[in-house]
Amino acid sequence: MNSPQPACIHVFVKYVGRIAVMTGRVRESISLDEPANADHLLDVMEERYPGFRPVFDPPGGVFNLTTAIICRRGGQPSFSIVDPQEPLKDGDVLTFW
């Protein structure tokens, strides 16, 4: 028998300022296995763009202290992600700056 595939969500990310320079992009779509959270997304970003994670989650520092990850989610006001365990939902639009 085939084992079930993990559920997948798709988030859209935008990069502003130095983050756009770091990635060489201004936007992209990313697929994540569920359950997904900001910490999981940062792991994926670190794989794609080495050095990405420490910008938002410095070792021995405070998560997202001098940067911002803004989430736009359908039916809700935009909000800043201040906890790496913040769950992500299918269709979220995240802006990194």
Short mmCIF file of C-alpha atoms in Angstrom, two decimals:
data_model
loop_
_atom_site.label_atom_id
_atom_site.label_comp_id
_atom_site.label_asym_id
_atom_site.label_seq_id
_atom_site.Cartn_x
_atom_site.Cartn_y
_atom_site.Cartn_z
CA MET A 1 0.00 0.00 0.00
CA ASN A 2 1.09 3.56 -0.61
CA SER A 3 1.65 5.71 2.45
CA PRO A 4 -0.34 8.96 2.44
CA GLN A 5 1.44 12.05 1.18
CA PRO A 6 1.78 14.91 3.68
CA ALA A 7 -0.62 17.77 3.10
CA CYS A 8 0.98 20.75 1.43
CA ILE A 9 0.32 24.48 1.65
CA HIS A 10 1.49 27.24 -0.65
CA VAL A 11 2.63 30.62 0.63
CA PHE A 12 3.70 33.62 -1.38
CA VAL A 13 6.71 35.62 -0.26
CA LYS A 14 7.83 39.11 -1.16
CA TYR A 15 11.28 40.51 -0.49
CA VAL A 16 11.97 44.18 0.21
CA GLY A 17 15.21 46.16 0.45
CA ARG A 18 18.33 44.23 1.46
CA ILE A 19 16.37 40.98 1.53
CA ALA A 20 15.58 41.36 -2.19
CA VAL A 21 19.28 41.93 -2.81
CA MET A 22 20.17 38.87 -0.71
CA THR A 23 17.78 36.58 -2.61
CA GLY A 24 18.05 38.20 -6.02
CA ARG A 25 14.25 38.13 -6.20
CA VAL A 26 11.30 40.30 -5.28
CA ARG A 27 8.72 37.49 -4.96
CA GLU A 28 8.22 33.75 -5.20
CA SER A 29 5.84 30.95 -4.24
CA ILE A 30 6.91 28.30 -1.75
CA SER A 31 5.29 24.94 -0.94
CA LEU A 32 5.52 23.66 2.63
CA ASP A 33 4.46 20.40 4.23
CA GLU A 34 1.85 20.78 6.96
CA PRO A 35 1.89 21.63 9.73
CA ALA A 36 3.84 24.69 8.65
CA ASN A 37 5.04 27.59 10.76
CA ALA A 38 7.43 30.53 10.41
CA ASP A 39 10.32 28.45 11.78
CA HIS A 40 9.78 25.80 9.10
CA LEU A 41 9.67 28.49 6.41
CA LEU A 42 12.97 29.96 7.66
CA ASP A 43 14.54 26.49 7.36
CA VAL A 44 13.43 26.31 3.72
CA MET A 45 14.69 29.85 3.09
CA GLU A 46 18.07 29.02 4.65
CA GLU A 47 18.42 26.04 2.28
CA ARG A 48 17.67 28.24 -0.73
CA TYR A 49 19.58 31.32 0.42
CA PRO A 50 22.41 30.47 2.85
CA GLY A 51 22.65 33.15 5.53
CA PHE A 52 18.93 33.99 5.37
CA ARG A 53 17.86 32.58 8.74
CA PRO A 54 20.35 34.51 10.92
CA VAL A 55 19.00 37.80 9.54
CA PHE A 56 15.60 37.04 11.10
CA ASP A 57 16.60 34.64 13.89
CA PRO A 58 20.16 35.45 15.01
CA PRO A 59 21.92 32.90 17.22
CA GLY A 60 21.67 34.10 20.81
CA GLY A 61 19.54 37.03 19.69
CA VAL A 62 15.87 37.91 19.58
CA PHE A 63 13.65 36.60 16.79
CA ASN A 64 12.74 39.30 14.25
CA LEU A 65 14.02 42.19 16.41
CA THR A 66 15.58 44.40 13.71
CA THR A 67 13.69 42.97 10.72
CA ALA A 68 10.07 42.25 9.87
CA ILE A 69 7.98 39.43 8.53
CA ILE A 70 4.51 40.72 7.75
CA CYS A 71 1.69 38.27 7.04
CA ARG A 72 -1.35 39.10 4.96
CA ARG A 73 -4.05 36.46 5.38
CA GLY A 74 -7.45 36.50 3.72
CA GLY A 75 -10.15 37.96 5.95
CA GLN A 76 -7.75 39.34 8.56
CA PRO A 77 -5.74 42.52 9.03
CA SER A 78 -2.03 42.18 8.21
CA PHE A 79 0.12 41.28 11.22
CA SER A 80 3.78 40.99 12.12
CA ILE A 81 5.13 37.53 12.87
CA VAL A 82 6.90 37.79 16.22
CA ASP A 83 6.93 34.10 17.16
CA PRO A 84 8.76 31.48 15.06
CA GLN A 85 6.00 28.99 15.95
CA GLU A 86 3.35 31.17 14.26
CA PRO A 87 1.31 28.79 12.09
CA LEU A 88 1.18 29.49 8.37
CA LYS A 89 -1.90 28.86 6.25
CA ASP A 90 -2.42 28.10 2.60
CA GLY A 91 -2.43 31.32 0.59
CA ASP A 92 -0.62 33.49 3.17
CA VAL A 93 1.37 36.35 1.66
CA LEU A 94 4.55 37.06 3.65
CA THR A 95 6.69 40.13 3.21
CA PHE A 96 10.30 39.92 4.42
CA TRP A 97 12.16 43.18 5.04
#
